[in-house]
PDB file of C-alpha atoms in Angstrom:
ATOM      1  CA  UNK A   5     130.452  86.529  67.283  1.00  0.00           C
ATOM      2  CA  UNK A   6     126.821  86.872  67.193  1.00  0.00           C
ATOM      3  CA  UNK A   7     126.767  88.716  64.319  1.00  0.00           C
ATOM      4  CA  UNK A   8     128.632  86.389  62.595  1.00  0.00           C
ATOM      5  CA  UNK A   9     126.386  83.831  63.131  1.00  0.00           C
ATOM      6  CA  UNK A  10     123.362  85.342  61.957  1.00  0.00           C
ATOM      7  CA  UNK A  11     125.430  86.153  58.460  1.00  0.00           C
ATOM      8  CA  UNK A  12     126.193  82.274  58.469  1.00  0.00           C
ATOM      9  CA  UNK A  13     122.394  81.492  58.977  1.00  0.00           C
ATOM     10  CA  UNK A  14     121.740  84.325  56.195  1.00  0.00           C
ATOM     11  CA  UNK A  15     123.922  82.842  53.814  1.00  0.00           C
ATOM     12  CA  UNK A  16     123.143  78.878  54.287  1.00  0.00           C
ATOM     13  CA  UNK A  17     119.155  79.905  54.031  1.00  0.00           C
ATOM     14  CA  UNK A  18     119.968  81.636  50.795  1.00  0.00           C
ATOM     15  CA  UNK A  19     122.314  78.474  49.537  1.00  0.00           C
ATOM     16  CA  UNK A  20     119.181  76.229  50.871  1.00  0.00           C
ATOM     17  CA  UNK A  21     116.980  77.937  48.838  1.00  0.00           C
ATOM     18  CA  UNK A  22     118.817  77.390  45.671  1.00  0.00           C
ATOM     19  CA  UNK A  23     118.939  73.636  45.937  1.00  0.00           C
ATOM     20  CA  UNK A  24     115.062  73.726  46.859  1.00  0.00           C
ATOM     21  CA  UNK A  25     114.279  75.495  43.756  1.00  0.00           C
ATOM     22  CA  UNK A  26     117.202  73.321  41.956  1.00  0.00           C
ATOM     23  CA  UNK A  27     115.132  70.022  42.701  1.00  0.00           C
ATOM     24  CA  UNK A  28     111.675  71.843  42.138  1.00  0.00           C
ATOM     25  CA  UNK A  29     113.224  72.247  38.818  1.00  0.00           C
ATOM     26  CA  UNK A  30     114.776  69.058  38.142  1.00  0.00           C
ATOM     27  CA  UNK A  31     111.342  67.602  39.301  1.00  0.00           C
ATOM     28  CA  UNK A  32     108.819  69.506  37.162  1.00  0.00           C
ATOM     29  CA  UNK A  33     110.296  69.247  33.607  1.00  0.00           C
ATOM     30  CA  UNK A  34     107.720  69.365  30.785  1.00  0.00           C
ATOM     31  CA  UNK A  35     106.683  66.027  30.059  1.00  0.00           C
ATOM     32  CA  UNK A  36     106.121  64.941  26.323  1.00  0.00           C
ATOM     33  CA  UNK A  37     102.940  64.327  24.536  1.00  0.00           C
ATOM     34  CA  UNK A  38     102.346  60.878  23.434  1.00  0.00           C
ATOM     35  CA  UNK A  39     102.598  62.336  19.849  1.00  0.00           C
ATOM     36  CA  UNK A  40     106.865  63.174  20.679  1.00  0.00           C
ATOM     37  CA  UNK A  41     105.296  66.660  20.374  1.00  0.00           C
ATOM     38  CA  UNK A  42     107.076  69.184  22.989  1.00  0.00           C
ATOM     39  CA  UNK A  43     104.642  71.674  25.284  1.00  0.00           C
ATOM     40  CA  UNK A  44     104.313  75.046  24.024  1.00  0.00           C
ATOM     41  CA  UNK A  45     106.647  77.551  24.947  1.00  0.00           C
ATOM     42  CA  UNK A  46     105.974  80.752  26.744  1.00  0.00           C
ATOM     43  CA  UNK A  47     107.061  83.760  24.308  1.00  0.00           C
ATOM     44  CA  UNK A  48     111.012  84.007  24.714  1.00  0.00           C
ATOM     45  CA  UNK A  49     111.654  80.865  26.379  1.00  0.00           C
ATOM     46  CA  UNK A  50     114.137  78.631  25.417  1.00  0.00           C
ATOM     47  CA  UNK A  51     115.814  75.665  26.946  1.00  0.00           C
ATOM     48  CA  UNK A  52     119.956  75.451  27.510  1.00  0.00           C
ATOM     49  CA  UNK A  53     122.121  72.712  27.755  1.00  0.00           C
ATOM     50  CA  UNK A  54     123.070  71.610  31.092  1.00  0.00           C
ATOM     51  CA  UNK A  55     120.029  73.884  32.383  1.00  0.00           C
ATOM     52  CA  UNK A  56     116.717  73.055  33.556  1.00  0.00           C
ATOM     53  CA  UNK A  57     113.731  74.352  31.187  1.00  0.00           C
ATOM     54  CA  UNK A  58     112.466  77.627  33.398  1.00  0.00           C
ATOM     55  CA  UNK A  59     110.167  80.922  32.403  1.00  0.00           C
ATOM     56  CA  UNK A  60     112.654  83.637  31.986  1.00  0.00           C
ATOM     57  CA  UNK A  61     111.449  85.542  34.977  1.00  0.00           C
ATOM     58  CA  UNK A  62     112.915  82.612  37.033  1.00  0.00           C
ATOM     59  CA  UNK A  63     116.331  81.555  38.890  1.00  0.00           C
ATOM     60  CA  UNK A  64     118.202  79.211  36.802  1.00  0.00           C
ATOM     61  CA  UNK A  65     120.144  76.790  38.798  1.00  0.00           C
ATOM     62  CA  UNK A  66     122.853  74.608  36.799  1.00  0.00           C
ATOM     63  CA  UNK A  67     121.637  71.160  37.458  1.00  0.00           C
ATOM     64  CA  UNK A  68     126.224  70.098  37.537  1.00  0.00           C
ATOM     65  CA  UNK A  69     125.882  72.935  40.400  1.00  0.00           C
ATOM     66  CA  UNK A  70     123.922  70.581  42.961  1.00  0.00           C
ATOM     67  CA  UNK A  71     126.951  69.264  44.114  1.00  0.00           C
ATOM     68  CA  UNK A  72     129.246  72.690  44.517  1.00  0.00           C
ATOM     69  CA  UNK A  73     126.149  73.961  46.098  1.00  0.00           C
ATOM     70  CA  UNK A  74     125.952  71.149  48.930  1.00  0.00           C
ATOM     71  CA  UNK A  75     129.656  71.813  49.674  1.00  0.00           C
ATOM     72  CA  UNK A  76     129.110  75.270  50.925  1.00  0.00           C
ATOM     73  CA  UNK A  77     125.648  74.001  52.474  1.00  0.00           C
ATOM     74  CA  UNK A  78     128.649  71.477  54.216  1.00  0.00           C
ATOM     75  CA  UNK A  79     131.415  74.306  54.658  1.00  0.00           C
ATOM     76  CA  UNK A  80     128.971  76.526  56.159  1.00  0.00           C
ATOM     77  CA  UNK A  81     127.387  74.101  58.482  1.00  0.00           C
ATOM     78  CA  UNK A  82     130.901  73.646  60.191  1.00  0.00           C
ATOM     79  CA  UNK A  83     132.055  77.099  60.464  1.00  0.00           C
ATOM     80  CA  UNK A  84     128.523  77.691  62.238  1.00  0.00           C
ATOM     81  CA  UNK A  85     129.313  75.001  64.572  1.00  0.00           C
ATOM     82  CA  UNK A  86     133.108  76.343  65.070  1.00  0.00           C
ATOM     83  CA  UNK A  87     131.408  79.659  65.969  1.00  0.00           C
ATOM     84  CA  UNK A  88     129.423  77.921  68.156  1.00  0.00           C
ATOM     85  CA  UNK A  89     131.408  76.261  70.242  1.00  0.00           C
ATOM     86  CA  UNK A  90     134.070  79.393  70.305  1.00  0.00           C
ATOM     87  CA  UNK A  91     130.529  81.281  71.556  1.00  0.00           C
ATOM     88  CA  UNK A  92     129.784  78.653  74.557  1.00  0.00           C
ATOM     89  CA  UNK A  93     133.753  78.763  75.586  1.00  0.00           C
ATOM     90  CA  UNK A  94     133.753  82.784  75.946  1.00  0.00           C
ATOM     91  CA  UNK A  95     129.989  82.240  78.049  1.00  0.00           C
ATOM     92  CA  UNK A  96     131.932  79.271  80.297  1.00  0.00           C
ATOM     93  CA  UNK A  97     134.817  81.475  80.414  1.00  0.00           C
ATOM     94  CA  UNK A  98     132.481  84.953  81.544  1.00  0.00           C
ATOM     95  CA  UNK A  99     130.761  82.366  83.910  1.00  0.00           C
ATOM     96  CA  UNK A 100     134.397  81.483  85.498  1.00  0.00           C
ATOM     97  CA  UNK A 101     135.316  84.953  85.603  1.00  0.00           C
ATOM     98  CA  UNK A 102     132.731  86.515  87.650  1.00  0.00           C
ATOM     99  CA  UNK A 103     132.711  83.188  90.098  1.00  0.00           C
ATOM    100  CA  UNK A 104     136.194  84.208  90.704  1.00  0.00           C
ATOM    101  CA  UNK A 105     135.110  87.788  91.228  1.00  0.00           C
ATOM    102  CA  UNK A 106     132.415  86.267  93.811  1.00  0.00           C
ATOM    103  CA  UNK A 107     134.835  84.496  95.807  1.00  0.00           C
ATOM    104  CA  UNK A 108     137.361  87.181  95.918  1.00  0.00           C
ATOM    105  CA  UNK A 109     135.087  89.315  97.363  1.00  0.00           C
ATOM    106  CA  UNK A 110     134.888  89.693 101.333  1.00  0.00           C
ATOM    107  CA  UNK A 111     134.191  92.187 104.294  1.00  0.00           C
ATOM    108  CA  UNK A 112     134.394  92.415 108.350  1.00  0.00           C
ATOM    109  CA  UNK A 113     132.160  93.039 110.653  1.00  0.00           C
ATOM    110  CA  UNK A 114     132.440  93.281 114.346  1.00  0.00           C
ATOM    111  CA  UNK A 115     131.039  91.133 117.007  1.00  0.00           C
ATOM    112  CA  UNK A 116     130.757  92.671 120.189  1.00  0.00           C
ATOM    113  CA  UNK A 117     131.109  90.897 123.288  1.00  0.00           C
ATOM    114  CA  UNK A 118     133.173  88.124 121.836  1.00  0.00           C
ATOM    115  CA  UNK A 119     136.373  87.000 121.574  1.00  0.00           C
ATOM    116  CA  UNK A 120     136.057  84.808 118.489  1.00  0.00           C
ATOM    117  CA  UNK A 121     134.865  84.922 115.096  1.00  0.00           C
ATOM    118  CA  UNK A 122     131.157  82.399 113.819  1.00  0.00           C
ATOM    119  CA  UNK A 123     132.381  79.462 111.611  1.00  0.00           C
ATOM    120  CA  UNK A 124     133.031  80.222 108.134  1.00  0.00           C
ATOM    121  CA  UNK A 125     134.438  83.602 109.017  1.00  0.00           C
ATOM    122  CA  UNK A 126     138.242  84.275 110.105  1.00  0.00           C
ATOM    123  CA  UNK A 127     139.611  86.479 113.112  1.00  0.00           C
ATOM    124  CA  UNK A 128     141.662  89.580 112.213  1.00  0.00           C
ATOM    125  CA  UNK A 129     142.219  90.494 115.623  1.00  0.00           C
ATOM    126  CA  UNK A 130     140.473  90.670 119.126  1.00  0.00           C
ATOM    127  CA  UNK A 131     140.490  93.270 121.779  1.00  0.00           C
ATOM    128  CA  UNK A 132     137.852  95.288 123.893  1.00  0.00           C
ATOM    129  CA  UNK A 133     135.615  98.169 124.016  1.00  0.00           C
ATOM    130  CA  UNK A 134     136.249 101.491 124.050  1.00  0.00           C
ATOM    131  CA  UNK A 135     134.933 104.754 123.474  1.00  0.00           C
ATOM    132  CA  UNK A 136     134.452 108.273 124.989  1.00  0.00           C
ATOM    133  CA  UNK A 137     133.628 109.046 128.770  1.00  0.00           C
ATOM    134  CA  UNK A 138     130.118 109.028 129.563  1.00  0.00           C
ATOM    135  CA  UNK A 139     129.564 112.596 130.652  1.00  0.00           C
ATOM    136  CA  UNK A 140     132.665 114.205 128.941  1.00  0.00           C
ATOM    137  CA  UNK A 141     130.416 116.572 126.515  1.00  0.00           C
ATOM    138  CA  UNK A 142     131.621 117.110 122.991  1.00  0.00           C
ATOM    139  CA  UNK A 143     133.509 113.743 123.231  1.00  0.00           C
ATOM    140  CA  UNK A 144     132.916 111.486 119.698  1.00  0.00           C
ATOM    141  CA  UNK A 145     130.012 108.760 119.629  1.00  0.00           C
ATOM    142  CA  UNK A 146     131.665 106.237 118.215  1.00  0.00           C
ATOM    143  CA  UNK A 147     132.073 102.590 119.936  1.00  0.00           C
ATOM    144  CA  UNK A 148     135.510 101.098 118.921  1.00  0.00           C
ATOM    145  CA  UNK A 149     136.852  97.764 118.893  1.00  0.00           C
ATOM    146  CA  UNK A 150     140.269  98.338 120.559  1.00  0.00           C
ATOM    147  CA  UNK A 151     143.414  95.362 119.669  1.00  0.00           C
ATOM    148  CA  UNK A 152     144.510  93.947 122.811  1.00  0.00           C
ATOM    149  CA  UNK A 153     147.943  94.550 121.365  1.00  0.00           C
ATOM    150  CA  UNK A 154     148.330  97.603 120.238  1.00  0.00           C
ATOM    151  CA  UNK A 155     151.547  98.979 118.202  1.00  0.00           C
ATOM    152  CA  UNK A 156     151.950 102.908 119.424  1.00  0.00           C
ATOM    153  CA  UNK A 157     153.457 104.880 116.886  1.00  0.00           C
ATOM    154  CA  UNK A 158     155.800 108.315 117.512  1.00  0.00           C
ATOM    155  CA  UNK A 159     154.702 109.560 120.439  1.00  0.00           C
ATOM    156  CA  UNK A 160     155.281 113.233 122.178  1.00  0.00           C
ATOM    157  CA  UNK A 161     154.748 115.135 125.388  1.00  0.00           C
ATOM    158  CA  UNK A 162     150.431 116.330 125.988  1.00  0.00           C
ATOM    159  CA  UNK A 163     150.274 119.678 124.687  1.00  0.00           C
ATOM    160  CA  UNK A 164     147.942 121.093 126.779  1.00  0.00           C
ATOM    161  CA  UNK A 165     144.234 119.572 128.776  1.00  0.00           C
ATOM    162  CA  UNK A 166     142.618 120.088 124.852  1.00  0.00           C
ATOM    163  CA  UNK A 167     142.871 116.491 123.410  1.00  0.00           C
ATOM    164  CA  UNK A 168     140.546 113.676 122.800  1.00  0.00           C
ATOM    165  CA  UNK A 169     140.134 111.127 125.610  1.00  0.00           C
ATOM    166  CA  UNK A 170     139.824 107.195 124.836  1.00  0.00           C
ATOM    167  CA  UNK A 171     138.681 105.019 127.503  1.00  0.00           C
ATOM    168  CA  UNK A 172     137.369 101.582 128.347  1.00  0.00           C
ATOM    169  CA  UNK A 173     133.720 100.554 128.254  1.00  0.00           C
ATOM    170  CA  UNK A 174     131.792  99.072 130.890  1.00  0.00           C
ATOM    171  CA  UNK A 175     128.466  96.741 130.749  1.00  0.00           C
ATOM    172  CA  UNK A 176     126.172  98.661 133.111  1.00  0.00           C
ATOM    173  CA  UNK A 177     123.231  95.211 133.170  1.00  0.00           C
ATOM    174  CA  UNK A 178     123.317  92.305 135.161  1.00  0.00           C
ATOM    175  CA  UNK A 179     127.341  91.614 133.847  1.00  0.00           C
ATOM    176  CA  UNK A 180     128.004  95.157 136.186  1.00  0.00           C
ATOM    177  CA  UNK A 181     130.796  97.171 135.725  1.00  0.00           C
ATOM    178  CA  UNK A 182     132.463  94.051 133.620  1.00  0.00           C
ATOM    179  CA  UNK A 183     134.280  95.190 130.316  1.00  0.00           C
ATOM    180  CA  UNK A 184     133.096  93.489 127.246  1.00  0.00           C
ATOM    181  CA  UNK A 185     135.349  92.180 124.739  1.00  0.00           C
ATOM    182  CA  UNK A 186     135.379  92.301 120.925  1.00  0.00           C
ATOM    183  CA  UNK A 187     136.449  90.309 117.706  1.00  0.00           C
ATOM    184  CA  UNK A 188     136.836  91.638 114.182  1.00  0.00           C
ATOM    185  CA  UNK A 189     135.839  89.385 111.747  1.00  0.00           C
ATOM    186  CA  UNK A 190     136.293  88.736 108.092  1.00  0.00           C
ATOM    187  CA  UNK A 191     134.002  86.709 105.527  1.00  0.00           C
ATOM    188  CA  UNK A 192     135.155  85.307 102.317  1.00  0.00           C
ATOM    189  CA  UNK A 193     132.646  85.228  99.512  1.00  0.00           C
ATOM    190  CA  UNK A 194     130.357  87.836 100.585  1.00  0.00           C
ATOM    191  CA  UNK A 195     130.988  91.888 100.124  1.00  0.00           C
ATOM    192  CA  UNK A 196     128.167  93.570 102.354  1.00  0.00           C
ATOM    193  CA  UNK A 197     127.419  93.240 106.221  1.00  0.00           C
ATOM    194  CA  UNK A 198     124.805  94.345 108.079  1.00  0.00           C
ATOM    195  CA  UNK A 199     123.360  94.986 111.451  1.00  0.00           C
ATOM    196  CA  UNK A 200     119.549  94.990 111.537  1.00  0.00           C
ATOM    197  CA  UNK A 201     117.642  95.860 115.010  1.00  0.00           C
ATOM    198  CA  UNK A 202     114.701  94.524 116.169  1.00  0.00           C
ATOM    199  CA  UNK A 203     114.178  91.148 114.675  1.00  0.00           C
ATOM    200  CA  UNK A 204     116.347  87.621 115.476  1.00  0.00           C
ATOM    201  CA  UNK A 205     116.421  86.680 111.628  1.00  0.00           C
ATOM    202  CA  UNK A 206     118.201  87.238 108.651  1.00  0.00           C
ATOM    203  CA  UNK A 207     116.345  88.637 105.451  1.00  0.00           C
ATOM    204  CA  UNK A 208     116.396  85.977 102.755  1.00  0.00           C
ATOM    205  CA  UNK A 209     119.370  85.043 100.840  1.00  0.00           C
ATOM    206  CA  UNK A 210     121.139  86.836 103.474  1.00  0.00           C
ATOM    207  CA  UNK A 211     123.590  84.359 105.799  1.00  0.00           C
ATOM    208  CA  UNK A 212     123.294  84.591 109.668  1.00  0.00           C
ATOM    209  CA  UNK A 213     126.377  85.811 111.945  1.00  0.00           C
ATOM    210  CA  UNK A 214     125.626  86.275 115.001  1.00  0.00           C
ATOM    211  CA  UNK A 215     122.376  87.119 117.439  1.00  0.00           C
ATOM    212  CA  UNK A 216     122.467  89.781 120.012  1.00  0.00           C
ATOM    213  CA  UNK A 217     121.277  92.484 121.899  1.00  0.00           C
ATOM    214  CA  UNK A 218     121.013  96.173 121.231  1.00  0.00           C
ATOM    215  CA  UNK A 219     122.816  98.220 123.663  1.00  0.00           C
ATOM    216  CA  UNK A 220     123.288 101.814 123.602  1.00  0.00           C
ATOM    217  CA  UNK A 221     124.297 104.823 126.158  1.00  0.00           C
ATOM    218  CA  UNK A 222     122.000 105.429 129.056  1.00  0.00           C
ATOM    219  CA  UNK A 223     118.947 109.087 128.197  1.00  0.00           C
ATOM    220  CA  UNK A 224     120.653 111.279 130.530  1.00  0.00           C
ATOM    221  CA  UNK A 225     123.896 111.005 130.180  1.00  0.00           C
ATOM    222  CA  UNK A 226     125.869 114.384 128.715  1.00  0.00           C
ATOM    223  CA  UNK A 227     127.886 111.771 125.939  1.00  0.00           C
ATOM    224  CA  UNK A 228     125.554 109.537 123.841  1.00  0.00           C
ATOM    225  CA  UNK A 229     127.512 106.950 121.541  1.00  0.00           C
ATOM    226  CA  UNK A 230     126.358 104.680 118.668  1.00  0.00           C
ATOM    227  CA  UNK A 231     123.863 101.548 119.057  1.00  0.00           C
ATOM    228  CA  UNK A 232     125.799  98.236 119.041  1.00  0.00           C
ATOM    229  CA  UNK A 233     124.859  94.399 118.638  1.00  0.00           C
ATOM    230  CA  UNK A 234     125.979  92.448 121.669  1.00  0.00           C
ATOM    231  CA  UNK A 235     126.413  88.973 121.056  1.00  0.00           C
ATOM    232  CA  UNK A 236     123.774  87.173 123.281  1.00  0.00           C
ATOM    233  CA  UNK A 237     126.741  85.252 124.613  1.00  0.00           C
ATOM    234  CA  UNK A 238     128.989  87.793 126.324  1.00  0.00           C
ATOM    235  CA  UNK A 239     132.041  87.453 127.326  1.00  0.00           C
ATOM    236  CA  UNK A 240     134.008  89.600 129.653  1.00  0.00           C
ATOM    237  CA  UNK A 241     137.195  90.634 130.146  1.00  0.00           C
ATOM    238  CA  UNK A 242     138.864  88.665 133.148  1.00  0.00           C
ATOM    239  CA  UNK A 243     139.609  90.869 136.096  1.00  0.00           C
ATOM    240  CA  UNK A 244     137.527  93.807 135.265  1.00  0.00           C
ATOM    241  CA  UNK A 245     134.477  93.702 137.640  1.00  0.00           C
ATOM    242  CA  UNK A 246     135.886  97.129 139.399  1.00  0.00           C
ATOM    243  CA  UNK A 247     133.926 100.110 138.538  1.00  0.00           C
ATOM    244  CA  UNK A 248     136.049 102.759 136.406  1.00  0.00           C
ATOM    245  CA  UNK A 249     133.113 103.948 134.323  1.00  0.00           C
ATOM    246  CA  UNK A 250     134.582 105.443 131.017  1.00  0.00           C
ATOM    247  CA  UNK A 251     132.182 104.243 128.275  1.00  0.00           C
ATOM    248  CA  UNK A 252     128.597 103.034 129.507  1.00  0.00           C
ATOM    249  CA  UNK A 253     126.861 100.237 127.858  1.00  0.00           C
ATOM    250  CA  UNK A 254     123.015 100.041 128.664  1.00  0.00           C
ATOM    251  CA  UNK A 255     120.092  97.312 127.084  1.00  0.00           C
ATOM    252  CA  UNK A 256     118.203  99.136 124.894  1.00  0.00           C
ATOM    253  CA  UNK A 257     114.159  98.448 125.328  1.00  0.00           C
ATOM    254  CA  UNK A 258     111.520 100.060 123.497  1.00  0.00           C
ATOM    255  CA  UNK A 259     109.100 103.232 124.318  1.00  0.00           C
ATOM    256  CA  UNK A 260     105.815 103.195 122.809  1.00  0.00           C
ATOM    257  CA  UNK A 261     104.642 106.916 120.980  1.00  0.00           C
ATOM    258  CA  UNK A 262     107.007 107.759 118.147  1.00  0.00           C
ATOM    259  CA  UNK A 263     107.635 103.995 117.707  1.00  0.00           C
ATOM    260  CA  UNK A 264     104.720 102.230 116.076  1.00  0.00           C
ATOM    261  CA  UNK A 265     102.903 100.005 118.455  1.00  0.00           C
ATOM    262  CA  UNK A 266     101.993  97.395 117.366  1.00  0.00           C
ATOM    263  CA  UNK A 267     103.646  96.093 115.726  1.00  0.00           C
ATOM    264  CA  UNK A 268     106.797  96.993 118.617  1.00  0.00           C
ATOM    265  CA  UNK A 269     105.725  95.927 121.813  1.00  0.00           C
ATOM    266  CA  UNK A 270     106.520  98.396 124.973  1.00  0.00           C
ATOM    267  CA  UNK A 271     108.839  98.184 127.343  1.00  0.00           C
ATOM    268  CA  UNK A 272     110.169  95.127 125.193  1.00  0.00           C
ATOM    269  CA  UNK A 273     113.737  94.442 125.108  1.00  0.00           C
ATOM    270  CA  UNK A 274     115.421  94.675 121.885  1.00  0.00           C
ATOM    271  CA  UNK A 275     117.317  92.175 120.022  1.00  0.00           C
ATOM    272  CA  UNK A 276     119.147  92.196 116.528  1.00  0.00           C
ATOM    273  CA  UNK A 277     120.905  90.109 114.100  1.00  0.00           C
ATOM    274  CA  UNK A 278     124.391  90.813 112.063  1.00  0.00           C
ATOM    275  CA  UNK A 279     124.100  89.462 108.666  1.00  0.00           C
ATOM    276  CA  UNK A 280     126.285  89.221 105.722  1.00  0.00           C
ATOM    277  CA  UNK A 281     126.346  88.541 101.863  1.00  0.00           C
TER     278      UNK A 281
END
């Protein structure tokens, strides 16, 4: 389309400059001397009916021409602004396209120690914690979100005591022994999530979540597991305040040496921020 338009512009330039030197012709036609006698010619010029008088080594536009010549000028004119305006519908339409592509896009992101989703984001499910036991060694380090209704599928008789264990977590802080609840949550419009430790902000052009605090397993025990972001506003779940240990959940604060002081301050509890876009 572009290219199309610059042969357009290519030709109407040319077409322009053959009425330009059409009316510098018309305009500077030897004038007479006041004897009737006619200026000298240069050696093999002549003049031709219907033509202006020109040097030989010039263009010789047809002066009945003019008019054929400002109908393509016109022609051309139109079919550059047809191109046009089929050029500014595909851009509107490419502009509509990837806006569609922006709002299909979406992704989840977990908010521990909730039940619920922020505004502007919907539930998938909700459930609780859960993850390996704390001093089972070789057990995995993941944290999971676990549905509060879950769907088993075909199930047979334990083969033997070598299996994978999933348990329950527990808050081991001032909430003691209390099992903390979870929400999955998706966001429409934005495809990437992130949780960042150790600030209470979002990086710019990046929309805010939730706040919370980093919690992790506790230095000694046999089973580490994965850092989480606990939503500053826990919630619990109801009846749970019994201790049956399983997975441990500790506030995470910081240890000056390794980790840069200043600008982290010691023995500083930790906070961090899930952001999406």
């Amino acid at each position: 389309m572009q290219a199309d338009l610059l042969f357009l512009k290519q030709d109407m330039d040319f077409v322009c400059q053959g009425l330009t030197q059409a009316a510098k012709k018309k305009t500077t036609r030897p004038a007479r001397s006041t004897r009737g006698q006619s200026l000298p010619k240069a050696a093999g010029e002549r003049d031709t009916p219907g033509m202006f008088p020109a040097r030989s080594h010039g263009r010789h536009v047809r002066s009945d021409d003019i008019n054929a010549l400002e109908g393509v000028v016109a022609q051309t004119n139109q079919r550059v602004s047809e191109m046009g305006a089929q050029l500014e519908a595909l851009k509107n339409a490419g502009i509509q396209r990837d806006l569609a592509i922006v709002q299909a896009a979406s992704t989840t992101f977990v908010r521990w120690g909730r039940s619920t989703c922020p505004n502007s984001t919907q539930l998938v499910y909700t459930g609780g914690v859960g993850g390996a036991y704390w001093d089972q060694t070789g057990s995995s380090n993941s944290v999971l979100c676990l549905p509060n209704n879950p769907v088993h599928g075909h199930s047979f008789a334990r083969p033997s005591e070598y299996v994978s264990e999933l348990y329950g977590a527990e808050w081991n802080t001032h909430a003691y022994n209390q099992d903390p609840v979870c929400s999955v949550c998706l966001t429409q419009g934005r495809s990437a999530s992130v949780m960042i430790p150790a600030t209470t902000v979002c990086p710019g052009g990046w929309a805010l979540d939730y706040n919370g605090y980093l919690m992790g397993s506790y230095p000694i025990d046999p089973v580490g597991h994965d850092f989480v972001c606990m939503d500053t506003a826990m919630e619990h779940r109801p009846g749970s305040e019994g201790s049956d240990h399983g997975l441990r959940l500790f506030y995470t604060y910081t240890h000056c040496g390794r980790l840069p002081c200043p600008p982290y301050t010691d023995n500083t509890l930790v906070a961090c921020v899930v952001c999406s876009k």
